[in-house]
PDB file of C-alpha atoms in Angstrom:
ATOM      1  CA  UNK Q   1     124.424 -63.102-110.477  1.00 56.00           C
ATOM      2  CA  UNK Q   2     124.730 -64.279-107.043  1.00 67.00           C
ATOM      3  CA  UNK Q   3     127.812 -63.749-104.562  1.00 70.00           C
ATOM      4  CA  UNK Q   4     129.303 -66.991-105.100  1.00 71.00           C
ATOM      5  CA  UNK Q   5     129.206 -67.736-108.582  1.00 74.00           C
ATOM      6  CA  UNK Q   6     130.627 -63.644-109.335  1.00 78.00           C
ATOM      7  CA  UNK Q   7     133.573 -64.749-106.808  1.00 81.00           C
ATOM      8  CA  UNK Q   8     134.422 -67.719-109.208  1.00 83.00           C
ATOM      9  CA  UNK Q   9     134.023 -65.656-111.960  1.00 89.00           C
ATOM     10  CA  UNK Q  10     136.372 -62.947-110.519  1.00 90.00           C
ATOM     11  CA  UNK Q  11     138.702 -65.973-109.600  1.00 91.00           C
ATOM     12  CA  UNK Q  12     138.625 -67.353-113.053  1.00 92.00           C
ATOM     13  CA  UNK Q  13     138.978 -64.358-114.603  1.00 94.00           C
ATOM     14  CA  UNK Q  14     142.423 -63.554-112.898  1.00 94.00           C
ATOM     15  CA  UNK Q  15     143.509 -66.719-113.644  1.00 95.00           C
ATOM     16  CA  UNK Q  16     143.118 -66.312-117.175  1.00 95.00           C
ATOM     17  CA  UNK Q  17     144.443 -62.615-116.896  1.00 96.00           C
ATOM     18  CA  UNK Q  18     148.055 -63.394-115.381  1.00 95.00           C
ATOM     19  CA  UNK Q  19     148.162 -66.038-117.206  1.00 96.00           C
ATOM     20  CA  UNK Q  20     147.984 -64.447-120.432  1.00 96.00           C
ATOM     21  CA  UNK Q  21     150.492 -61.698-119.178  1.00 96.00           C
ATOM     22  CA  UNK Q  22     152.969 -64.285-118.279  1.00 96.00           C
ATOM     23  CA  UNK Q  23     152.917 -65.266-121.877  1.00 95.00           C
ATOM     24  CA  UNK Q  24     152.660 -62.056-123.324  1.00 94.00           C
ATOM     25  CA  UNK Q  25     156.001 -61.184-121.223  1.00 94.00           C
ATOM     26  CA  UNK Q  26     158.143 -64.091-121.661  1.00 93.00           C
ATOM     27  CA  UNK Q  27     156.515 -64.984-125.087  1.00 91.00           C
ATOM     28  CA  UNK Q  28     157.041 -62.225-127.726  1.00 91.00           C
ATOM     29  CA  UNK Q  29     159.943 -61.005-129.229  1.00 89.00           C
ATOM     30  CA  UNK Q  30     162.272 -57.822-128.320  1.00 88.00           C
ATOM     31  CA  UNK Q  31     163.538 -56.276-131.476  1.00 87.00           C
ATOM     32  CA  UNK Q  32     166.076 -53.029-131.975  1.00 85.00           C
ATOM     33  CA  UNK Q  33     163.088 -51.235-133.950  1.00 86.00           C
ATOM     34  CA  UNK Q  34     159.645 -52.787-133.024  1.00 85.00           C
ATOM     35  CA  UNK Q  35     156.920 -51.870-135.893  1.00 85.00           C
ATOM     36  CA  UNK Q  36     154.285 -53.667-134.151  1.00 85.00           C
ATOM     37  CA  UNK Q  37     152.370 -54.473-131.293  1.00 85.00           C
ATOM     38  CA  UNK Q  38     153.543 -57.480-130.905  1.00 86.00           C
ATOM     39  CA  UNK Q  39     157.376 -56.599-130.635  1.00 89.00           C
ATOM     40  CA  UNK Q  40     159.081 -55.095-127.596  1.00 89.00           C
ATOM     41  CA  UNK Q  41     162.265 -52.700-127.573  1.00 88.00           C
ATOM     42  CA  UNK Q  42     164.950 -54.056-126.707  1.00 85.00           C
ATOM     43  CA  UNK Q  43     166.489 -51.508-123.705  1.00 80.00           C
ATOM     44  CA  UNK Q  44     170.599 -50.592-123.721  1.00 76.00           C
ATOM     45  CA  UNK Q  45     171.899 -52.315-121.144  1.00 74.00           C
ATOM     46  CA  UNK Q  46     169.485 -54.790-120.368  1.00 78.00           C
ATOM     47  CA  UNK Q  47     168.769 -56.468-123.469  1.00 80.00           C
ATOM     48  CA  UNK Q  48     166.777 -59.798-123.285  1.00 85.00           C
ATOM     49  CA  UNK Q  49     167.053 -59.346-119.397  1.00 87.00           C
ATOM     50  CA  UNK Q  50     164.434 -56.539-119.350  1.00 88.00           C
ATOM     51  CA  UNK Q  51     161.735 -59.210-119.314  1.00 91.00           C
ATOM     52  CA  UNK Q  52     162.439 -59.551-115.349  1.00 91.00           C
ATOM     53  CA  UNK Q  53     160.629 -55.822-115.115  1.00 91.00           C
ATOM     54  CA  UNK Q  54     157.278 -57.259-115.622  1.00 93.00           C
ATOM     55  CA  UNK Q  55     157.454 -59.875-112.266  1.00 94.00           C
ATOM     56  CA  UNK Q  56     160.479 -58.564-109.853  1.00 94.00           C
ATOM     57  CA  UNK Q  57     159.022 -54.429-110.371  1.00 93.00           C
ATOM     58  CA  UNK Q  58     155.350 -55.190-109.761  1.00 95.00           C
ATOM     59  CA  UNK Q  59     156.425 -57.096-106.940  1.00 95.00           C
ATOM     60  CA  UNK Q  60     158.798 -54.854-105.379  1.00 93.00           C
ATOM     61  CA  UNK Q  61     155.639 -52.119-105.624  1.00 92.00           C
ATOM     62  CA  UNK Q  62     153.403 -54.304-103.999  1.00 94.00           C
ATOM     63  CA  UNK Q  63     155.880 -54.935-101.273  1.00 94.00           C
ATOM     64  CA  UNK Q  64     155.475 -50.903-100.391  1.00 93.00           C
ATOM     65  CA  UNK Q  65     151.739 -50.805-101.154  1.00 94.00           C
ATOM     66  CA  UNK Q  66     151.329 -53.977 -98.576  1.00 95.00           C
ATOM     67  CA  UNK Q  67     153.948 -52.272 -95.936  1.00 95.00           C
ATOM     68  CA  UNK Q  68     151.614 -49.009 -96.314  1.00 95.00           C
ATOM     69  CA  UNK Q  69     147.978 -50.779 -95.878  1.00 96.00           C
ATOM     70  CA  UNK Q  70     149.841 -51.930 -93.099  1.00 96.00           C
ATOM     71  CA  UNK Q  71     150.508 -49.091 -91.476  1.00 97.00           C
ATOM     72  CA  UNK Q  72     146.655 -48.288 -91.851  1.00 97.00           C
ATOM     73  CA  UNK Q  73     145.536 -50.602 -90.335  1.00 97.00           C
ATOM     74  CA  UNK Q  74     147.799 -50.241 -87.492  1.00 97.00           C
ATOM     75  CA  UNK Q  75     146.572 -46.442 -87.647  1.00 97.00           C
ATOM     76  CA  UNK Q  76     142.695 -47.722 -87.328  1.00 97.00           C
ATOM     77  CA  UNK Q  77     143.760 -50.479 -84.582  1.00 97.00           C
ATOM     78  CA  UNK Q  78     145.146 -47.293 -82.225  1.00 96.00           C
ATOM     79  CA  UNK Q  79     142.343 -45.189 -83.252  1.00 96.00           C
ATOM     80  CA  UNK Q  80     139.180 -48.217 -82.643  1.00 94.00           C
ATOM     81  CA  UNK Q  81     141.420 -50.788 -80.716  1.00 94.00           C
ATOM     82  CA  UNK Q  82     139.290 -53.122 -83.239  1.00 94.00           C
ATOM     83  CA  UNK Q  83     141.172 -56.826 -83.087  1.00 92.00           C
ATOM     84  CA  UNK Q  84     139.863 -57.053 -86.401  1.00 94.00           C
ATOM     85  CA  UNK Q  85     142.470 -54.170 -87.492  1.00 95.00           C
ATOM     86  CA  UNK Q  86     145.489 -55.989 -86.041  1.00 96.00           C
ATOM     87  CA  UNK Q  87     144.831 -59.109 -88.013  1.00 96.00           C
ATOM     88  CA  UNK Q  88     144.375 -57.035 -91.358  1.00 96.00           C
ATOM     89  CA  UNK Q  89     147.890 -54.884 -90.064  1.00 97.00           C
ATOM     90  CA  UNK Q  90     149.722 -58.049 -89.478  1.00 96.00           C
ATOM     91  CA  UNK Q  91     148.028 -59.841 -92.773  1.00 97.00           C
ATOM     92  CA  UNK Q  92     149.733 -57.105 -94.496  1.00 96.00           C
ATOM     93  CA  UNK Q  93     152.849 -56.844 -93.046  1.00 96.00           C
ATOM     94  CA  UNK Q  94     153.331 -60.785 -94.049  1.00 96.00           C
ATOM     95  CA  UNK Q  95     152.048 -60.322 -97.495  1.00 96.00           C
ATOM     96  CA  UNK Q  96     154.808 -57.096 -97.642  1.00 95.00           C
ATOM     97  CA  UNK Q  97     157.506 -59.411 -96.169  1.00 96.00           C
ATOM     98  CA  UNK Q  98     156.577 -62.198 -98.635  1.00 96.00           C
ATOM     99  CA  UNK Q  99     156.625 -60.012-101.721  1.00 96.00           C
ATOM    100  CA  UNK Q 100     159.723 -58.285-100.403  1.00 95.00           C
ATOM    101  CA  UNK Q 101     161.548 -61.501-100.399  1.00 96.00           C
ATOM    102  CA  UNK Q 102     160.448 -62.360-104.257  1.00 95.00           C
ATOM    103  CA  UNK Q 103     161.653 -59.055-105.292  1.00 95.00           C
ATOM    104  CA  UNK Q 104     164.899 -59.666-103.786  1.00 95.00           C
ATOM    105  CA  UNK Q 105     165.283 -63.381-105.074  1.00 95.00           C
ATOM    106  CA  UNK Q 106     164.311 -62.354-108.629  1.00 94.00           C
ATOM    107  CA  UNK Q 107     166.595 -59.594-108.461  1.00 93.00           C
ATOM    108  CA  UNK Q 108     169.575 -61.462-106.762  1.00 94.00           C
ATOM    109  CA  UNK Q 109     168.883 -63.829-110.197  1.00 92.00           C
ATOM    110  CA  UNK Q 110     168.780 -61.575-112.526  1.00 91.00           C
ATOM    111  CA  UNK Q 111     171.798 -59.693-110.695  1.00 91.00           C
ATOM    112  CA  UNK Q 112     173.860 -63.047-111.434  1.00 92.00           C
ATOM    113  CA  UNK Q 113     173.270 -62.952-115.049  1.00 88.00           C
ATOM    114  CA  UNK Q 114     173.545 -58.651-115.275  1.00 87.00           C
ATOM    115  CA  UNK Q 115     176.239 -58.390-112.835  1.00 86.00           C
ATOM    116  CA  UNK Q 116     178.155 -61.550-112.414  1.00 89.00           C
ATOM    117  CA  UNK Q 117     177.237 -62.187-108.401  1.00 91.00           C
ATOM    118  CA  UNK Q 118     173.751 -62.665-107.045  1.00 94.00           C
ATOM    119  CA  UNK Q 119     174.874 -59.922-104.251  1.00 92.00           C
ATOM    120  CA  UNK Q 120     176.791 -56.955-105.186  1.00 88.00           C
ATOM    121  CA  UNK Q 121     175.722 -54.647-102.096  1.00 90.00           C
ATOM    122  CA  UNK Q 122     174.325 -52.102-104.560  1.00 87.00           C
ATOM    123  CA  UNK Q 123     172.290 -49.263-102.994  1.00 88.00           C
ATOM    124  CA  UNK Q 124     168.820 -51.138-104.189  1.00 88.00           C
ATOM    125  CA  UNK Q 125     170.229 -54.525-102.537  1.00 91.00           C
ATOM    126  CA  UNK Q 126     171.331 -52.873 -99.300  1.00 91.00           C
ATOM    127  CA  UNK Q 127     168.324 -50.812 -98.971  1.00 91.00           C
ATOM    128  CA  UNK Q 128     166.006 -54.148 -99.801  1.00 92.00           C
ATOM    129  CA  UNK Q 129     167.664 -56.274 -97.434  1.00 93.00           C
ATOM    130  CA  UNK Q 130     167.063 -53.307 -94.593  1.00 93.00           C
ATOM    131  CA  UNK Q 131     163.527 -53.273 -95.253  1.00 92.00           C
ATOM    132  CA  UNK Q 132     163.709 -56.933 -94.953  1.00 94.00           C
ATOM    133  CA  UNK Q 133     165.442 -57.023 -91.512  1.00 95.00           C
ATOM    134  CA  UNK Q 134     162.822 -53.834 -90.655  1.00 94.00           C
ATOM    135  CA  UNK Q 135     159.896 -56.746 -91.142  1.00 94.00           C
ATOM    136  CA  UNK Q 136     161.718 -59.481 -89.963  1.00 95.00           C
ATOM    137  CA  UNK Q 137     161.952 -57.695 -86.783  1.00 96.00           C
ATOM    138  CA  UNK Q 138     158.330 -56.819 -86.719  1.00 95.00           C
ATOM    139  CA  UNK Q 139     157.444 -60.125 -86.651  1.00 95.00           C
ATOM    140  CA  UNK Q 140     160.179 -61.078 -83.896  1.00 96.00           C
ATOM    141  CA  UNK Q 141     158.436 -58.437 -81.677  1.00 95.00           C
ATOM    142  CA  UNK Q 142     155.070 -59.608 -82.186  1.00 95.00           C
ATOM    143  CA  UNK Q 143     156.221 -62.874 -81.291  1.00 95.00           C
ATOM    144  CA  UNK Q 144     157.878 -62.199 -78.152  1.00 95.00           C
ATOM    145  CA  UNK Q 145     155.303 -60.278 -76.745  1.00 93.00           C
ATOM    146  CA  UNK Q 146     152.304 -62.765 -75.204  1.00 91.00           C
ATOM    147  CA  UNK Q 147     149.484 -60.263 -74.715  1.00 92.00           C
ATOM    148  CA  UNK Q 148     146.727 -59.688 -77.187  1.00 90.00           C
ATOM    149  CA  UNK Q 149     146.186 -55.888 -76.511  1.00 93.00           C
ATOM    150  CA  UNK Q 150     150.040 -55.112 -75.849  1.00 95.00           C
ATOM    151  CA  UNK Q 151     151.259 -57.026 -79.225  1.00 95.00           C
ATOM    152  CA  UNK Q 152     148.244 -55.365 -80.856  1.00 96.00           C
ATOM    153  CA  UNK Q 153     149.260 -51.988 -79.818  1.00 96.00           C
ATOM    154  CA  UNK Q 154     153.350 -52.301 -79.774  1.00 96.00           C
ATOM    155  CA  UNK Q 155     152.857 -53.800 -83.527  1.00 95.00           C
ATOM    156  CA  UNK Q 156     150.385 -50.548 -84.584  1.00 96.00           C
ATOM    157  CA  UNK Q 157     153.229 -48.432 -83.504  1.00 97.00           C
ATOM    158  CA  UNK Q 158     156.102 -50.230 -85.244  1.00 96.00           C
ATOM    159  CA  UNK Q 159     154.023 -50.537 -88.663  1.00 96.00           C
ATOM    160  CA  UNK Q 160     153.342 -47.209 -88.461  1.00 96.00           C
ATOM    161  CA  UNK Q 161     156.957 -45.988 -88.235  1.00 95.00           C
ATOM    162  CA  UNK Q 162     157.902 -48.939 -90.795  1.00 94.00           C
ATOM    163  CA  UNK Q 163     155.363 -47.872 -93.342  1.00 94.00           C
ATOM    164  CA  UNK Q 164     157.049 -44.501 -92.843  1.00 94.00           C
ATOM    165  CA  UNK Q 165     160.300 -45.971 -93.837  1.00 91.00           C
ATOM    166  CA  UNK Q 166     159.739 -48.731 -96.083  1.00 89.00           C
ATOM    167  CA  UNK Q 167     158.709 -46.361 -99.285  1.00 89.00           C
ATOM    168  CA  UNK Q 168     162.167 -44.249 -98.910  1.00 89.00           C
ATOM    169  CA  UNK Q 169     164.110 -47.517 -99.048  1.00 87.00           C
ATOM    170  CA  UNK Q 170     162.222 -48.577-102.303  1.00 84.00           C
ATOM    171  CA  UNK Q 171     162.094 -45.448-103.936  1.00 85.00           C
ATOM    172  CA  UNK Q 172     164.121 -42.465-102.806  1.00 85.00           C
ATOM    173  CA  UNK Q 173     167.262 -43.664-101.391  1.00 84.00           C
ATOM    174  CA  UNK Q 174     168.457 -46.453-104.615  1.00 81.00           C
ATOM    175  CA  UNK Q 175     167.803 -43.507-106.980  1.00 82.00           C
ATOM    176  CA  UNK Q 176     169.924 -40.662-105.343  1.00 82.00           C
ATOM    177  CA  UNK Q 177     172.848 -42.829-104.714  1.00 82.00           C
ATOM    178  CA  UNK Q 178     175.398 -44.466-107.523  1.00 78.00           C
ATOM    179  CA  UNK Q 179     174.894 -47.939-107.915  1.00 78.00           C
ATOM    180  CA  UNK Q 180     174.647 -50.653-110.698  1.00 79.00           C
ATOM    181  CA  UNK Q 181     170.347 -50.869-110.742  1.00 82.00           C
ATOM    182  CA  UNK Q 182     169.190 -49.157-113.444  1.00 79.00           C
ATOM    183  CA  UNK Q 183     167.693 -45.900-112.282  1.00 74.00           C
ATOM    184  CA  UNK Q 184     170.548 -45.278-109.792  1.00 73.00           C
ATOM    185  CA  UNK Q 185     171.811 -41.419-110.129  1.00 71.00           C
ATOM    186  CA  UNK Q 186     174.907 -42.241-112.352  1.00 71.00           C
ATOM    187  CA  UNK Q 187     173.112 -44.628-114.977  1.00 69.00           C
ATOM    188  CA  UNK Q 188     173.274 -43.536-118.109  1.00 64.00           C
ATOM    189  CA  UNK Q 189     172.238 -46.209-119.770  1.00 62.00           C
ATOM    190  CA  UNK Q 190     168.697 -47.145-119.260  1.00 56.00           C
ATOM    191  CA  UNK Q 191     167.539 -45.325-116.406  1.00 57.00           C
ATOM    192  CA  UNK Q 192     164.231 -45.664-114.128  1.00 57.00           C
ATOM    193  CA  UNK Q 193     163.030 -48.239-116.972  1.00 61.00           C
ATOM    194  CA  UNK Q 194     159.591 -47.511-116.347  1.00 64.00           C
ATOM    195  CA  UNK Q 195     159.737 -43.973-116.487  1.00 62.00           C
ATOM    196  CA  UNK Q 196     162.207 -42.968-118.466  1.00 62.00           C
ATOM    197  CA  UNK Q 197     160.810 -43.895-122.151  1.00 64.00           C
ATOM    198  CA  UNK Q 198     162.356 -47.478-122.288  1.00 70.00           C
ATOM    199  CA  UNK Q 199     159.182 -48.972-123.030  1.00 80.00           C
ATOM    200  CA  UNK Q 200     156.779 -48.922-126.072  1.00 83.00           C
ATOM    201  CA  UNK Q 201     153.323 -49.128-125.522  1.00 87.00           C
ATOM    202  CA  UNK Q 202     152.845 -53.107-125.515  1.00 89.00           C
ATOM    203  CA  UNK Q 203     155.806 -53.257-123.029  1.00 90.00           C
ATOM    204  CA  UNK Q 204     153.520 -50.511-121.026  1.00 92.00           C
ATOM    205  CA  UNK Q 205     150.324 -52.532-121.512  1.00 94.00           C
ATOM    206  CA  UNK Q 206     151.957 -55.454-120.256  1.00 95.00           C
ATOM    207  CA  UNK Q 207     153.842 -54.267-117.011  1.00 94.00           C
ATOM    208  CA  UNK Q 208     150.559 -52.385-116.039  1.00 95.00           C
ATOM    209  CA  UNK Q 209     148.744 -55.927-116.688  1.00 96.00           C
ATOM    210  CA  UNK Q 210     151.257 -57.703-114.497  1.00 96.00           C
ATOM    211  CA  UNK Q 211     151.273 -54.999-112.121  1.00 96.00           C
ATOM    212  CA  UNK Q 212     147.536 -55.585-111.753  1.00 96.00           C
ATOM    213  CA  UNK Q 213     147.434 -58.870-112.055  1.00 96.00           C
ATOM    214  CA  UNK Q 214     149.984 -59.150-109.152  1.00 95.00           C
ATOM    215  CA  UNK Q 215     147.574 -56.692-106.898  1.00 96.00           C
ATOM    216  CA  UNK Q 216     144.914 -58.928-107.968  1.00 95.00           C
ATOM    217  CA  UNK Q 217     146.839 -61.956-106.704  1.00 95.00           C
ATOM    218  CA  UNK Q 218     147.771 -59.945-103.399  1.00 96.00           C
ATOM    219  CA  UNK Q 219     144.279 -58.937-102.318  1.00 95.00           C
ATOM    220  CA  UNK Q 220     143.032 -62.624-102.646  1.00 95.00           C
ATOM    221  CA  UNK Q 221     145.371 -63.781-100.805  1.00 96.00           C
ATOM    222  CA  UNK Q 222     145.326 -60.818 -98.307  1.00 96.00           C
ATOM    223  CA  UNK Q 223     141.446 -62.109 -98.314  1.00 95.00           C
ATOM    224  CA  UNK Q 224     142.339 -65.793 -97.573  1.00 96.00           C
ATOM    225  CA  UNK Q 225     144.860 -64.748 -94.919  1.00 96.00           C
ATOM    226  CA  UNK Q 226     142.452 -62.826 -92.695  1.00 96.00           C
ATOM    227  CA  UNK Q 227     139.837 -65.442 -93.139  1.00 95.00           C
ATOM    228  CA  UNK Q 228     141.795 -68.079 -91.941  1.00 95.00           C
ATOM    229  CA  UNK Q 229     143.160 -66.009 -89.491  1.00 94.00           C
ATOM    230  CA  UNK Q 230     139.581 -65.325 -87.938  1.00 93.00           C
ATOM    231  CA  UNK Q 231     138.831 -68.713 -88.048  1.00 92.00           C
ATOM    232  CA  UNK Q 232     141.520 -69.557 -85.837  1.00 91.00           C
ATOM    233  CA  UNK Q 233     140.732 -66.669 -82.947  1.00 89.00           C
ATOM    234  CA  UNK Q 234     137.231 -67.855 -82.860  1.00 87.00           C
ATOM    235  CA  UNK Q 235     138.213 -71.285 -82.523  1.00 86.00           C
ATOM    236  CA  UNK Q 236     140.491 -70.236 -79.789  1.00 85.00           C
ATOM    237  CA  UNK Q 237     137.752 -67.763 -77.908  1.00 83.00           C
ATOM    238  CA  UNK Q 238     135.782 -71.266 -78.340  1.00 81.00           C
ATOM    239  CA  UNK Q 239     138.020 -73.344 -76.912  1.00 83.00           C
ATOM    240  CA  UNK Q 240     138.675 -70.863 -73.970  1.00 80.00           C
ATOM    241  CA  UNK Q 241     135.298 -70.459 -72.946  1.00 77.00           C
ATOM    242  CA  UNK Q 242     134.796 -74.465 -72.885  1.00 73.00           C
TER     243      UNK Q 242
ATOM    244  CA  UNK C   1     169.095 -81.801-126.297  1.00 78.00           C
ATOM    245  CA  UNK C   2     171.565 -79.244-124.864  1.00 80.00           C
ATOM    246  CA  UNK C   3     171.352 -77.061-127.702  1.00 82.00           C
ATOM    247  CA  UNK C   4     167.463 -77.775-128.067  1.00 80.00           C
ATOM    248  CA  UNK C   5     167.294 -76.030-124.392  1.00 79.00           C
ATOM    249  CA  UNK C   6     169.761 -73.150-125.768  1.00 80.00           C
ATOM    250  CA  UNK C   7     168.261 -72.258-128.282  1.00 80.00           C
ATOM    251  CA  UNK C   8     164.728 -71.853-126.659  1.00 82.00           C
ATOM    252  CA  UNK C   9     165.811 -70.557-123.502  1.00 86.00           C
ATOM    253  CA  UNK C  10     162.895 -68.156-123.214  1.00 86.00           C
ATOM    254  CA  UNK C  11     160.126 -71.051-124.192  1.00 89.00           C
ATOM    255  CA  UNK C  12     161.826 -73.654-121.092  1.00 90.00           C
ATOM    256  CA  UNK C  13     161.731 -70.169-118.849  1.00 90.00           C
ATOM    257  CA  UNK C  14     157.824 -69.571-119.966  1.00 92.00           C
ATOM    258  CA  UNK C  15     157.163 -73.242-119.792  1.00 94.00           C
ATOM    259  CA  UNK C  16     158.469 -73.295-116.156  1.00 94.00           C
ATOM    260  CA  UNK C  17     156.720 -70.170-115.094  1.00 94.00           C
ATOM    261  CA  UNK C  18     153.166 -71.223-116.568  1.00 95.00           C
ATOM    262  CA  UNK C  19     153.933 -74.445-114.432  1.00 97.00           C
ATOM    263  CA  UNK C  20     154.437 -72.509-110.837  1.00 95.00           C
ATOM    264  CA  UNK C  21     152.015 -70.395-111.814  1.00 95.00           C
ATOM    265  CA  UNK C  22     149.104 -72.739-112.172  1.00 96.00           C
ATOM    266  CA  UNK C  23     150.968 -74.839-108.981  1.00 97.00           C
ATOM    267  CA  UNK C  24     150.285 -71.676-107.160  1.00 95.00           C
ATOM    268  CA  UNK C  25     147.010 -70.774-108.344  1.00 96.00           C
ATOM    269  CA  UNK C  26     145.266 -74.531-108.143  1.00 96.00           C
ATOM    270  CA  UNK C  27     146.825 -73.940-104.775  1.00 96.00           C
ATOM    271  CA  UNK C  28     144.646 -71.191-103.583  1.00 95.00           C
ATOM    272  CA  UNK C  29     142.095 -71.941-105.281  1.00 94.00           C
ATOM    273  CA  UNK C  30     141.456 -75.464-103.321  1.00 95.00           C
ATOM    274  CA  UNK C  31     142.564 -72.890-100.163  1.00 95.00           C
ATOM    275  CA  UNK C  32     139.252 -70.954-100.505  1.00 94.00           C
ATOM    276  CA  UNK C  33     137.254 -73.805-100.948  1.00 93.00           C
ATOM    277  CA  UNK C  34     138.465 -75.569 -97.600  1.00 94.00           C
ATOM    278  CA  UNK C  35     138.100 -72.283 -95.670  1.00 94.00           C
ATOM    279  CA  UNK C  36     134.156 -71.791 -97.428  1.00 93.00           C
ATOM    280  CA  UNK C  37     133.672 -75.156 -96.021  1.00 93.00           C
ATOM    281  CA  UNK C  38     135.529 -74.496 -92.320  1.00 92.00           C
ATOM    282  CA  UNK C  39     133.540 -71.184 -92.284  1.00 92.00           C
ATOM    283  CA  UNK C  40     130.215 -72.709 -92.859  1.00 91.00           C
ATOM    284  CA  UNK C  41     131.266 -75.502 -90.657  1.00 89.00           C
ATOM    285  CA  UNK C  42     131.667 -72.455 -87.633  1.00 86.00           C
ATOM    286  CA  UNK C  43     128.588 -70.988 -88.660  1.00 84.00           C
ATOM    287  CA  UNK C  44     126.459 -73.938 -87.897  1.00 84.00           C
ATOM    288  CA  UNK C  45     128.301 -74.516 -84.610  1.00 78.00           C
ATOM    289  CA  UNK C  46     127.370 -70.829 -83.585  1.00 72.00           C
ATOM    290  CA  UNK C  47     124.618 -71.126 -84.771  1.00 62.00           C
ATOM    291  CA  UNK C  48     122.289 -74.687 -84.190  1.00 55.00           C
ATOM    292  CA  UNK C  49     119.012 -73.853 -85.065  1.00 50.00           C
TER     293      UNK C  49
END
């Protein structure tokens, strides 16, 4: 099968994949008791609104695995001064930033209907909108700085030290403090949904789908992104040397 | 029609999500094939023979 037509394929196939998940998720019914596959628990606490945990938790993961792959590539960029690494850092760091903001906007939604306000300042809303302002700022410094190799370099550094961060704020800090998320240290009803024993196996099969459906979505787009983007420099060296 | 929409809630939520869903995904998908056919484009430029 040649390159192209295996692309499609992949393309098609991904297509197909989230978009059976998004039915799966939203589609079937969440029963006290589930006998079958094709029932879901239905979790204390959270009731109809658990369905949210198979698009705002996948993309709130992403959001750290994107901040991370960042940070690698800001790693490789000091290490090769490659240009090729800062555009796959900064790539990154967008995609992070973008699924960053879904998380939050999903969960500001669902926080209306759980919660009565879209913003309570909970520990898991306070430490999201940090990590927000954390990337918002990386992207203010990269573009107040007008020199390739100095915006390459001062942008390695800050996604390194980000990328340290931005897993603490998703995962450490929300779950040691008492809030209203589930998972925070004084739930008692639900708890860490996902790892607590919430879910029965289709719930599992689906989140995991979403969840790579979602990375499937991220590295195309990730792909697209650095494309484009070295499209654009080499129309630029072009231009330059014209 | 009200209670139509109340009682399917869930269907009008999965209806609206399959719709920004394939929104997003024809989306990308015409994406990749403009930047196949910019990339090509630069690749004959660079390249004339």
């Amino acid at each position: 099968m040649s390159g192209k037509i295996k692309n499609r394929r992949l393309k098609q196939v991904l297509g197909l994949w989230t978009t059976a998940v998004i039915i799966l998720a939203l589609g079937l019914p969440m029963v006290a008791h589930p006998s079958h596959w094709g029932e879901l628990p239905l979790i204390p606490g959270l009731e109809q609104r658990a369905r949210i945990i198979f698009f705002h938790v996948p993309t709130a993961w992403l959001s750290v695995i994107a901040f991370l792959t960042s940070m690698w590539f800001g790693i490789r960029y000091l290490r090769k001064k490659s240009p090729d690494d800062d555009i796959k850092s900064v790539t990154h760091a967008g995609l992070g930033l973008l699924f960053c903001i879904l998380a939050t906007v999903t969960g500001s939604i669902w926080a209306k209907f759980n919660w009565g306000s879209f913003w309570n300042w909970d520990p898991r809303e306070t430490s999201i909108f940090v990590l927000l302002l954390i990337y918002g700022a990386y992207f203010a410094l990269r573009s107040a700085i007008d020199v390739e190799e100095k915006r390459a370099t001062l942008s390695a550094v800050y996604s390194i030290i980000a990328g340290v961060i931005a897993p603490f704020f998703i995962f450490i800090l929300p779950r040691i403090t008492a809030g209203l998320h589930p998972g925070s240290a004084d739930d008692v009803n639900s708890g860490p949904v996902v790892s607590s024993g919430g879910m029965n196996a289709s719930m599992r099969v689906i989140f995991y789908s979403s969840v790579a459906a979602f990375i499937g979505m991220y590295l195309w787009m990730s792909n697209l992104r650095i494309r484009a983007t070295r499209l654009v420099q080499a129309q630029e060296l072009e231009s330059r040397k014209q | 029609m009200y209670d139509f929409l109340t009682e399917n809630a869930l269907y009008v939520v999965l209806l609206i999500v399959l719709v920004i869903w394939f929104g997003i995904y024809t989306y990308l998908y015409k994406l990749e094939g403009k930047l196949k056919h910019l990339e090509e484009l630069s690749k004959k430029q660079g390249d004339p023979s």
